[in-house]
Coordinates of C-alpha atoms in Angstrom, one line a residue:
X1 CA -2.6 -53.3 22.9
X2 CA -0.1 -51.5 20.8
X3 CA 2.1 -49.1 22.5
X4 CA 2.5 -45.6 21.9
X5 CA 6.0 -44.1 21.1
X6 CA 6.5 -40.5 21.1
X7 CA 10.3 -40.8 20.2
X8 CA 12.9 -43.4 20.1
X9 CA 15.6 -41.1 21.1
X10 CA 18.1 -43.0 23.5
X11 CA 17.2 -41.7 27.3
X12 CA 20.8 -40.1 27.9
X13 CA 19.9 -38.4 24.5
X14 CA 16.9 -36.7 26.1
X15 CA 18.8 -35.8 28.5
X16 CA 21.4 -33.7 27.3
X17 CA 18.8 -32.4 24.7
X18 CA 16.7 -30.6 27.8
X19 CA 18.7 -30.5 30.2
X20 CA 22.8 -29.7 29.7
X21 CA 22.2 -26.7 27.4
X22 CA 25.0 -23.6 28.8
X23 CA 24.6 -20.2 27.8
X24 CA 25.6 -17.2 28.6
X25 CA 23.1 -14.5 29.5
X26 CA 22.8 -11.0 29.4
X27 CA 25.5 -8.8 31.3
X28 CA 27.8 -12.6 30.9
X29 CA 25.6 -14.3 33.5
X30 CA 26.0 -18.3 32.4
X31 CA 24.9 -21.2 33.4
X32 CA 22.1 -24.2 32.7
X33 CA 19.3 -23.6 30.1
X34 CA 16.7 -25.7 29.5
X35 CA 13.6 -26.0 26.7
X36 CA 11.0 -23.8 27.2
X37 CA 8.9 -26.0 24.5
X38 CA 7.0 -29.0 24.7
X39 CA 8.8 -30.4 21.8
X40 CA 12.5 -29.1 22.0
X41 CA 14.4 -29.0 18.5
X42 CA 10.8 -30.2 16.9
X43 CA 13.2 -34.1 17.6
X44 CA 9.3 -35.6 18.9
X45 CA 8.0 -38.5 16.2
X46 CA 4.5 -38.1 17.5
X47 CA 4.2 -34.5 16.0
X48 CA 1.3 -31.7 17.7
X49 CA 0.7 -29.1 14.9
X50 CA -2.1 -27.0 14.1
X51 CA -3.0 -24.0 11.8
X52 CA -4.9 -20.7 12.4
X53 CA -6.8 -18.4 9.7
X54 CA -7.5 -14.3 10.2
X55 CA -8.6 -11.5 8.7
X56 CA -6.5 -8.2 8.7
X57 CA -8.2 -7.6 12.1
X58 CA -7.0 -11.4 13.9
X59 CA -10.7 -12.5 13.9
X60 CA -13.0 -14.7 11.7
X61 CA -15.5 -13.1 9.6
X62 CA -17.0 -15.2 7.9
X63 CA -16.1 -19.0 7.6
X64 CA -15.0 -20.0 3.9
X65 CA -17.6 -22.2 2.7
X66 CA -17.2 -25.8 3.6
X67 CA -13.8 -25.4 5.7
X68 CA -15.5 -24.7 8.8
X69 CA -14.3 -23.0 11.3
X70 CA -10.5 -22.0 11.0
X71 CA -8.7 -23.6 13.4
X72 CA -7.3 -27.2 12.8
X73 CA -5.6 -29.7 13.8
X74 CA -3.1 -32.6 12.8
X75 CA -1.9 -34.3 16.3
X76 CA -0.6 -38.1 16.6
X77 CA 1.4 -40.7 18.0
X78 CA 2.8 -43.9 16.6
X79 CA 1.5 -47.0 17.9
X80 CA 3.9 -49.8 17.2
X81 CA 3.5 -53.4 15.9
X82 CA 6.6 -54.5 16.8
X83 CA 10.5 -55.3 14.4
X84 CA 10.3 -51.5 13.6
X85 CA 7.3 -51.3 12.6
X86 CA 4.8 -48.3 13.2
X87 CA 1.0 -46.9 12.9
X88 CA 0.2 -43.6 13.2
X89 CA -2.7 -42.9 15.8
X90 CA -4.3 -39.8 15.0
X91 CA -6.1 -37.6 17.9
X92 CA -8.3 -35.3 15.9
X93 CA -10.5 -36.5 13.3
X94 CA -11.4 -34.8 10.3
X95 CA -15.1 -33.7 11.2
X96 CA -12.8 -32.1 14.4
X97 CA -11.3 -29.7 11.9
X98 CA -14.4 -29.8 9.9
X99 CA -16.5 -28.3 12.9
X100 CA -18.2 -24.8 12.0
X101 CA -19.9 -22.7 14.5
X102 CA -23.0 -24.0 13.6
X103 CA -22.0 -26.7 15.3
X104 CA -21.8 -28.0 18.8
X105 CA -18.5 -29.4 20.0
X106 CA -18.8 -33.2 21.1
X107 CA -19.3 -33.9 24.7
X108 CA -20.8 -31.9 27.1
X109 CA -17.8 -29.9 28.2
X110 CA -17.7 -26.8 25.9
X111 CA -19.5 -24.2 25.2
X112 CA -20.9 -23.3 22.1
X113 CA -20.9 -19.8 21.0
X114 CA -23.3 -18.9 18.4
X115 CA -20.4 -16.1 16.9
X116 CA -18.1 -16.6 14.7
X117 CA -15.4 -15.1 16.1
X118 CA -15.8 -16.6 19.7
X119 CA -16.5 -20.1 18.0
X120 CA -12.9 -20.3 16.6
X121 CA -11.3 -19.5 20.0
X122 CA -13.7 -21.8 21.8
X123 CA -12.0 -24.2 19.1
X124 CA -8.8 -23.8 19.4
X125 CA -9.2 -25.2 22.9
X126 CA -11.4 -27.7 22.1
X127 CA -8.1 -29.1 19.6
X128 CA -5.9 -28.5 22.5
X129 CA -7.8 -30.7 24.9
X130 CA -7.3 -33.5 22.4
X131 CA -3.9 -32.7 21.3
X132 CA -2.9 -32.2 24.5
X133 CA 0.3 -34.0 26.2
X134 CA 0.2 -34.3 29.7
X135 CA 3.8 -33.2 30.8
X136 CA 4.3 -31.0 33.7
X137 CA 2.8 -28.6 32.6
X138 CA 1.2 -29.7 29.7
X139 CA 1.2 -28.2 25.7
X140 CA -0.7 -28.9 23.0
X141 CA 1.0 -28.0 19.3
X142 CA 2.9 -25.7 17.5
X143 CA 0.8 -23.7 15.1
X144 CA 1.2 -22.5 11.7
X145 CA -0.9 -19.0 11.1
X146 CA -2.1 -17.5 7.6
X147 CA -3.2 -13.8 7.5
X148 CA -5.4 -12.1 4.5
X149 CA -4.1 -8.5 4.5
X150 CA -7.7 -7.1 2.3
X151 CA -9.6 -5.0 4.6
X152 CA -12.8 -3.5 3.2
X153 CA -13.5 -0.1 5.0
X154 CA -17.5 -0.3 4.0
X155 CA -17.8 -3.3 6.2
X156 CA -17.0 -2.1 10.0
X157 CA -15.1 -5.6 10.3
X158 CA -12.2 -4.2 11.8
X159 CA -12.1 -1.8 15.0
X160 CA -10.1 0.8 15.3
X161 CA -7.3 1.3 18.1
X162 CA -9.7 -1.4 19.6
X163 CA -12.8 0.8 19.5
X164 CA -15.5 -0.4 17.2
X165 CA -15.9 2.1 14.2
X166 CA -18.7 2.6 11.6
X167 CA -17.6 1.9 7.5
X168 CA -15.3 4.5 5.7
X169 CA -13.8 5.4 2.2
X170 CA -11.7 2.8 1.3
X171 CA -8.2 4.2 1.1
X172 CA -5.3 3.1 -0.9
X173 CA -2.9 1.6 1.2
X174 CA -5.6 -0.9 2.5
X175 CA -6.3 -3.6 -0.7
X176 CA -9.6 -4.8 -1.5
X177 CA -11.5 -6.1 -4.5
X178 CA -14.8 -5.6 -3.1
X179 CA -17.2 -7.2 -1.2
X180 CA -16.0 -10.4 1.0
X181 CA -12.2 -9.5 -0.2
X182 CA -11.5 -10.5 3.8
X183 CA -12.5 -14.0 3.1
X184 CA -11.2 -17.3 5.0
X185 CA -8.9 -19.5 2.9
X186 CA -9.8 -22.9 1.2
X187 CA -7.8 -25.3 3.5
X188 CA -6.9 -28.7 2.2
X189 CA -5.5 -31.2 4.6
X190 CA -3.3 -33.9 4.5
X191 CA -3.5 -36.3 7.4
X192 CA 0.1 -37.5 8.5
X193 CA 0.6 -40.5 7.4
X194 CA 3.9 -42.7 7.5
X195 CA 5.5 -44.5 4.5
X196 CA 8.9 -46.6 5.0
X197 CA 10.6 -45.1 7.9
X198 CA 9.7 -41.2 6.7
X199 CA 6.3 -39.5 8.5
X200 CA 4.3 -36.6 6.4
X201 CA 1.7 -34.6 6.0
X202 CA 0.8 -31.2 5.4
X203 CA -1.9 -28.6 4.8
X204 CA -2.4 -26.7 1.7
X205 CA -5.3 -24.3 -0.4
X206 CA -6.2 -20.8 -1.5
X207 CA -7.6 -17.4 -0.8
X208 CA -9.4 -17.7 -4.2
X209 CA -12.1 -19.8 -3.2
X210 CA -13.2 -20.3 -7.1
X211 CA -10.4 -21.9 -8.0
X212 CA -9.4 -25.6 -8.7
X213 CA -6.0 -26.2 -7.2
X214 CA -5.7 -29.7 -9.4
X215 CA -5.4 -27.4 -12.2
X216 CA -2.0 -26.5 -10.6
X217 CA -1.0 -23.0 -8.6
X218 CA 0.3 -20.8 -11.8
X219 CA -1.1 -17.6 -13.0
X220 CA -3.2 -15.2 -11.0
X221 CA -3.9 -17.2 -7.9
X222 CA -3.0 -16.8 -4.4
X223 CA -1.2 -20.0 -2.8
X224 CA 0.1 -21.6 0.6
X225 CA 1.1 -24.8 1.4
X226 CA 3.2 -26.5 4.7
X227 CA 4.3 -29.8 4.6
X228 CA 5.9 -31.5 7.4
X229 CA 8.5 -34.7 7.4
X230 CA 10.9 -36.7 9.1
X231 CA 12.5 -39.9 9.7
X232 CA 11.3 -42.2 12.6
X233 CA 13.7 -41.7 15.4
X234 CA 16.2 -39.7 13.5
X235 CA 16.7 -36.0 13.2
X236 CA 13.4 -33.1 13.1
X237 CA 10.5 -32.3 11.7
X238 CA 11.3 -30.0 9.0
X239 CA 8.6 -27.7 7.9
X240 CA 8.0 -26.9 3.9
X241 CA 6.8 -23.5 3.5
X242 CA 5.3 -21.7 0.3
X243 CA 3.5 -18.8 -0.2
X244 CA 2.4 -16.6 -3.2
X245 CA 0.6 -13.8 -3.9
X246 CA -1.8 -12.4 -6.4
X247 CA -3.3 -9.6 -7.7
X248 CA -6.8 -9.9 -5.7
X249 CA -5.1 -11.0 -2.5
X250 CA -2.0 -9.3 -2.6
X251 CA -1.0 -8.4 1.3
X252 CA -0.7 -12.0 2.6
X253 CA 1.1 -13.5 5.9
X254 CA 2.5 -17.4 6.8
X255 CA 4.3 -17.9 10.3
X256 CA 4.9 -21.0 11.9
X257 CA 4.5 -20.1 16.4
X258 CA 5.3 -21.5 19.0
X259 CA 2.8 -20.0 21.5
X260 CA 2.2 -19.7 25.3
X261 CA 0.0 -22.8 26.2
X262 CA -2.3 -20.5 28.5
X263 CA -3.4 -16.8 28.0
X264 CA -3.0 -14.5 25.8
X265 CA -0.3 -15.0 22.4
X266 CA 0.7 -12.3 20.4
X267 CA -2.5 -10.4 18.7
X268 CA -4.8 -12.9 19.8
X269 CA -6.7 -11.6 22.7
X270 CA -8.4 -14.7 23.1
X271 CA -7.4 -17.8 25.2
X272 CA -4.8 -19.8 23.3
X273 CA -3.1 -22.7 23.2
X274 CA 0.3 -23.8 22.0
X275 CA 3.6 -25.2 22.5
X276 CA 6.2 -22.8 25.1
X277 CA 5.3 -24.4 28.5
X278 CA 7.5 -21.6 30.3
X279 CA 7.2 -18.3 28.7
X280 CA 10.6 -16.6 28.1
X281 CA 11.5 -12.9 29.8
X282 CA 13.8 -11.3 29.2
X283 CA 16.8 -10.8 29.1
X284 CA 17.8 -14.3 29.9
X285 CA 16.6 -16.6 27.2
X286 CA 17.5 -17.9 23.5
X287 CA 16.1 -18.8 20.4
X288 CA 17.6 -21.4 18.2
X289 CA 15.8 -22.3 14.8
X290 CA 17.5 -23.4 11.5
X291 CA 16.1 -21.1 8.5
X292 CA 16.7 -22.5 4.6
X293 CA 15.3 -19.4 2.5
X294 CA 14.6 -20.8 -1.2
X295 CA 12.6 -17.9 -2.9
X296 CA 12.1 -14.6 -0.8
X297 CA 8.5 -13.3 -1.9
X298 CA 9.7 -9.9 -3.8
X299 CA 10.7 -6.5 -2.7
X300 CA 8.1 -6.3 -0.8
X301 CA 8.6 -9.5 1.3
X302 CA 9.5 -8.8 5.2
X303 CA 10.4 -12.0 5.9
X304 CA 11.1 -12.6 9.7
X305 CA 14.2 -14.2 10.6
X306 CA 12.2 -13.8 14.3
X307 CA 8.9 -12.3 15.0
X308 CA 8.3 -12.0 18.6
X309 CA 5.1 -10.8 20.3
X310 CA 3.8 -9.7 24.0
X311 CA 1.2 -7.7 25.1
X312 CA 1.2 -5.1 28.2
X313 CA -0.5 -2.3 29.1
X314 CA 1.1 1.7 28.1
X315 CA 1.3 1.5 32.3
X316 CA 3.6 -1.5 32.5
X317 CA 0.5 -4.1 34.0
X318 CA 0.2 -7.0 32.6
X319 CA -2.7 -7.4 29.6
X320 CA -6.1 -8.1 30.7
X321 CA -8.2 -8.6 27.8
X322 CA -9.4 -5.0 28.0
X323 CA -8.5 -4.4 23.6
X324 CA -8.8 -0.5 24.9
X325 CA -6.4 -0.3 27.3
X326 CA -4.6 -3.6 26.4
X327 CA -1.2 -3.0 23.7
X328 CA 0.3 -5.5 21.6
X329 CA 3.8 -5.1 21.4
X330 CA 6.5 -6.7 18.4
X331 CA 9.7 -7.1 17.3
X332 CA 10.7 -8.2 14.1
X333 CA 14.2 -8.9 11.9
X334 CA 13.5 -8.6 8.5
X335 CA 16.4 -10.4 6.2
X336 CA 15.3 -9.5 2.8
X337 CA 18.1 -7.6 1.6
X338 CA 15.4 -5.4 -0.5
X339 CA 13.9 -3.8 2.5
X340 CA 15.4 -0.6 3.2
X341 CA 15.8 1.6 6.3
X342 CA 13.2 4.1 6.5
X343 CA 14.8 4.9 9.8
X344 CA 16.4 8.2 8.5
X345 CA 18.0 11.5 10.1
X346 CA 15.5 13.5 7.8
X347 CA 12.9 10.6 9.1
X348 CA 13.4 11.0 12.9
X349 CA 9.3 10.3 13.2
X350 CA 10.1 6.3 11.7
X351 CA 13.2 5.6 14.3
X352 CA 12.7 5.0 18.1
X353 CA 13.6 7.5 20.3
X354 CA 16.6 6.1 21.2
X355 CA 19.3 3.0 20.6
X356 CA 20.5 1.0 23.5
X357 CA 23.7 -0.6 23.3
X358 CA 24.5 -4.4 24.6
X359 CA 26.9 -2.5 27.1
X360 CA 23.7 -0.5 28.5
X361 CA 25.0 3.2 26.4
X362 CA 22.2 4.8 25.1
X363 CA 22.2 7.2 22.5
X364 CA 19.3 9.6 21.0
X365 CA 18.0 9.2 17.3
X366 CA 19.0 12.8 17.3
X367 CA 22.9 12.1 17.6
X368 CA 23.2 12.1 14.0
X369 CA 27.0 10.6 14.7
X370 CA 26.4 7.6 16.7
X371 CA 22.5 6.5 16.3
X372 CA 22.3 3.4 14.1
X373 CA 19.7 4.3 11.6
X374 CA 19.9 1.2 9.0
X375 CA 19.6 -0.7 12.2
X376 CA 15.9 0.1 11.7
X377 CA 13.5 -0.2 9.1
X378 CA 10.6 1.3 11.1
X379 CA 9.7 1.9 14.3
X380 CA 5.8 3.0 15.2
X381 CA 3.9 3.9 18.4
X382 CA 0.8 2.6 20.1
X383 CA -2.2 4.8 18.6
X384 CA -3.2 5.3 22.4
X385 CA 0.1 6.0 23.6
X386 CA -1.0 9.7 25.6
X387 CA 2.8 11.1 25.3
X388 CA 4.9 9.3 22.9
X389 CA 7.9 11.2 21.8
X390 CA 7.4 13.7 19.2
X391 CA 8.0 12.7 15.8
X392 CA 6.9 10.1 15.7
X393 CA 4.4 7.4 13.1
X394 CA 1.6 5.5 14.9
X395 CA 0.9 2.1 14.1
X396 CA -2.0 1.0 11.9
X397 CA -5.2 1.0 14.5
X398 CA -6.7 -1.6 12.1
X399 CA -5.0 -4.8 11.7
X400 CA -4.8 -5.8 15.3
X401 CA -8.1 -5.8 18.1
X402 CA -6.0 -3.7 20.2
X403 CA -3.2 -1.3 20.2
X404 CA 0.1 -2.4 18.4
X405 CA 3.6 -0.8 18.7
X406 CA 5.8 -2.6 16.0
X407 CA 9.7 -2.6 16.2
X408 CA 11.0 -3.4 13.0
X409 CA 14.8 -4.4 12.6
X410 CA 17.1 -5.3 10.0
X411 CA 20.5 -6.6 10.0
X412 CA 23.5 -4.5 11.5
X413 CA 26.5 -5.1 13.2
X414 CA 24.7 -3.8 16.3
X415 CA 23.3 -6.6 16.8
X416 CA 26.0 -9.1 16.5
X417 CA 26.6 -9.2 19.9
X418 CA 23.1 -11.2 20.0
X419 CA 24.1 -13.5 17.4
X420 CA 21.7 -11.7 14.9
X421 CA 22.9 -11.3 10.9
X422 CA 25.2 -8.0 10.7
X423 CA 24.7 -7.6 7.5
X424 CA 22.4 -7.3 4.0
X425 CA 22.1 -11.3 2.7
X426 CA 22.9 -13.2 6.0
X427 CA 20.9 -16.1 6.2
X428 CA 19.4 -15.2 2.7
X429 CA 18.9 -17.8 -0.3
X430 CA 21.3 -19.7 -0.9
X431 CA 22.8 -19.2 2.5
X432 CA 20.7 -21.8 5.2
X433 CA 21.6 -21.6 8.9
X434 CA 21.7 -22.7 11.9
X435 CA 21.1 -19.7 14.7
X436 CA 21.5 -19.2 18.1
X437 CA 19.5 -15.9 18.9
X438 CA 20.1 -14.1 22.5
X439 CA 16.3 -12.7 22.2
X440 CA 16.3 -11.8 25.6
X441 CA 19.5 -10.0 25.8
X442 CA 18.0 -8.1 22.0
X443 CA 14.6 -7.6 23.6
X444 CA 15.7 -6.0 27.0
X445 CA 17.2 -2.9 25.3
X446 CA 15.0 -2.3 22.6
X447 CA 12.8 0.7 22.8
X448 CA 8.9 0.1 24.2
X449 CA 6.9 2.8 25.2
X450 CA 5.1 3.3 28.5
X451 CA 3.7 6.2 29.7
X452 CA 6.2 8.6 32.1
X453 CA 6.7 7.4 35.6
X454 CA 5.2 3.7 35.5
X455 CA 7.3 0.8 36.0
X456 CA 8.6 -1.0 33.7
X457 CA 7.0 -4.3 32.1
X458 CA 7.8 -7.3 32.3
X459 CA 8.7 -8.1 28.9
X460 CA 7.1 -11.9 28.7
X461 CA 7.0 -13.0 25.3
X462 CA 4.1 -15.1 24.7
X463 CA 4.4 -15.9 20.9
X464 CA 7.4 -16.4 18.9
X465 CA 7.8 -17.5 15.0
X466 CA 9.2 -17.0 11.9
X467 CA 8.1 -16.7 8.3
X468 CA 7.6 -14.0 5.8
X469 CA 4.7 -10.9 5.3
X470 CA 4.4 -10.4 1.5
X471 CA 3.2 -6.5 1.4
X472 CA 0.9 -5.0 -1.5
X473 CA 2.4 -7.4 -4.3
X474 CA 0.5 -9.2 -7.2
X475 CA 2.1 -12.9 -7.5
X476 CA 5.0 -12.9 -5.8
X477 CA 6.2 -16.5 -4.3
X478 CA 7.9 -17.0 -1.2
X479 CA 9.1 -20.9 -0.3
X480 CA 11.3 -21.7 3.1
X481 CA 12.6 -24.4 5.4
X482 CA 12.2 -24.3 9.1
X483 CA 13.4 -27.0 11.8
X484 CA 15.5 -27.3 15.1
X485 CA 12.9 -24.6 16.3
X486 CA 13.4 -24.2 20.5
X487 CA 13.3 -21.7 23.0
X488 CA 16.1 -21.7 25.8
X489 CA 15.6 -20.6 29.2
X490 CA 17.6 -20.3 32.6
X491 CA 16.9 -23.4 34.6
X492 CA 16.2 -21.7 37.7
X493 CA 13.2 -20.2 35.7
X494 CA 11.1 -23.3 35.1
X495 CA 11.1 -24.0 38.9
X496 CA 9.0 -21.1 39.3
X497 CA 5.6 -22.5 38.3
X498 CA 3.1 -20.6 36.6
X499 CA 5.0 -17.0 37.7
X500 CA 6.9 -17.5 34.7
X501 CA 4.4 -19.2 32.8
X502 CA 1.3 -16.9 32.2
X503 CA 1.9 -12.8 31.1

């Protein structure tokens, strides 16, 4: 029998590459970090990726016709035939991605809801189980998510603040070209597949589901594509982003995540599955990624240098699934140096109540003198947040299945000290890089709201990821480079077992 190989990096390699990683922390603690990820630096041959689809809300819908139900998968290892020579051994098949919820997973150990919505998180775990790598713990993939910003009011799809709401008049700010404008995408796969030394695949398609993508991707049409390659035993997987726009699907979203491996990720109040074995807290843990922006999507393109998402309750507990009581919290750096700071002193009701600095000093968006207002773009509350300072914006109750609060920053010389951009066209086109992001230090002292006298949360940040939000604008490309992606924490964390790992 063949072997598998799922790297051919040199042992001492591996080593240093999880283990003899020194930072320093927040407040200057230092000392060992280690990968929080399954696949540290995305360095692994035999690559785990999958992709997700949702509507405006984070559900299904309705499944695009012939896709199935969207969740897939693209998970192997290389078997090898010996003098350097390799086969990749794929885990998931295509009638795996292929399956719909009409019908029943293989085997007799799943479940089989007849919904649409439950199918797709039944789904995802059915991928896991087969793209699953048995470390201690285990972890399944990283996982590349598109989002289809149309919401039709008339169709009660969407609940509101997390409680289910009847059809309304559509309203501006919320695009839709009519019936089914919240439709799945067409998703086109290409099975990894290894040529000379260099391994690639990729998935690509359309939220235009008339469309013939052999025609080519100009004109009206909406667009994505991911492709994946690398070298055998050399370097990373670098991920090939596009994404475009058009004038019937003009709100649209591509991320690539690394997710928590059990419970709940960021907006998905389901059972997940994903790639960060130990779930980072802050304010001890780091972010490195290397970002190549080529074309930045527009004006209206928030593209997220980091996007980083929890969930906990206005009362500090921990999420339970509850999409009433239950609040999804964000933080995002935006790096397009087109999006402004709507965080104003004549806007006090878009900035967060207050700043705090790396050295702990806080200071009130009312201090005209010393608040950093172009700091912010926008800052919004929790629509069920019972005594949020006044002014003050609440977040869209739509385009989540719970509560959101959304922290949006951009770059400032505040947040140097984290190893952030400081200013307007760092890490913009024509200017790749390699960061080093102190995301827990950042995320300890940004604002969240709780209600008055609870504790405070553990901030446990289940999903993590970068790529860009095109807002409201007809056919308008983005295309980036991601690779090196890895999360960093504190050794002493990952000796705590599942404490650490689970919000």
């Amino acid at each position: 029998m063949p072997g598998y190989v799922s790297a051919v990096l040199p042992l001492v390699t591996i080593f240093v590459l999880f283990l003899n990683v020194r930072c320093e922390g927040q407040n200057g603690q230092s000392g060992v970090y280690i990968s929080a990820v399954g696949d540290p630096g995305m360095r692994r041959d035999g690559l785990r990726v999958a992709w997700e689809a949702w509507t405006f809300c984070n559900e299904v819908g309705e499944e695009a016709p012939h896709m199935g139900s969207p969740r897939g998968a693209d998970c192997f290892d290389l078997a090898s035939n010996g003098d350097a020579n390799y086969t990749v051994v794929h885990h998931v098949s295509e009638a795996d991605n292929k399956l719909s919820y009409t019908d029943s997973f293989p085997g007799n150990n799943y479940t089989n809801p007849n919904n649409v919505d439950l199918y797709a998180a039944a789904k995802e775990i059915y991928l896991g189980e087969k793209c699953e790598v048995k470390d201690n713990p285990p972890w399944q993939f990283w996982m590349v998510m598109l989002k289809n910003g149309n919401l039709d009011t008339t169709a009660a799809l969407c609940p509101k603040d997390g409680a289910k709401v009847g059809p309304f008049n559509p309203e501006s700010r919320f695009p839709c070209f009519g019936k089914g404008c919240m439709n799945q995408p067409l998703v086109y796969h290409n099975f990894t597949s290894i040529k000379g030394n260099k391994l690639k695949g990729g998935i690509s398609g359309s939220y235009d589901l008339d469309v013939d993508l052999s025609q080519g991707v100009g004109g009206d049409i909406s667009y994505y594509s991911v492709t994946w390659e690398k070298e055998v035993g050399q370097g990373g997987w670098s991920f090939h982003h596009i994404l475009k726009t058009s004038k019937k699907y003009p709100w649209l979203m591509l991320y690539l995540r690394s997710d928590a491996t059990l419970g709940f990720s960021g907006g998905y109040h389901y059972d997940t599955r994903g790639m960060t074995r130990t779930i980072p807290e802050s304010p001890n843990f780091k972010v490195r990624i290397t970002v190549d922006v080529r074309q930045g999507g527009g004006k209206n393109s928030q593209f997220y240098l980091l996007d980083m998402g929890s969930c906990w309750k206005n009362s500090g507990h921990s999420c339970d699934g509850d999409v009433l009581t239950d609040v999804t919290r964000y933080s995002e750096m935006i790096i397009n140096p087109e999006t402004e700071a709507w965080c104003r002193p004549d806007r006090l009701y878009e900035c967060p109540p207050y700043h705090t600095f790396k050295n702990g000093t806080r200071v009130s968006r009312n201090d005209t003198a010393d608040f950093p207002y172009d700091a912010y773009h926008v800052y919004c509350s929790p629509g069920n947040a019972k005594h949020a300072e006044q002014p003050t914006t609440y977040c869209d109750p739509y385009s989540n299945p719970q509560p959101q609060e959304i922290m949006q920053i951009l770059p400032h010389p505040v947040w140097g000290e984290y190893g952030y951009p400081t200013k307007k066209g760092d890490g913009w086109i024509g200017d790749p890089r390699t960061w080093e992001l102190d995301v827990g230090g950042l995320s300890h002292n940004l604002y969240f709201y709780q209600d008055p006298g609870t504790t405070p949360a553990r901030r446990r940040w289940t999903s993590l990821d970068v790529g860009t939000e095109i807002y409201v604008s007809n056919n308008e490309l983005a295309e980036w480079i991601l690779s090196d992606f890895d999360i960093l924490v504190p050794a002493i964390s990952s000796e705590h077992g599942d404490s650490t790992r689970l919000i």
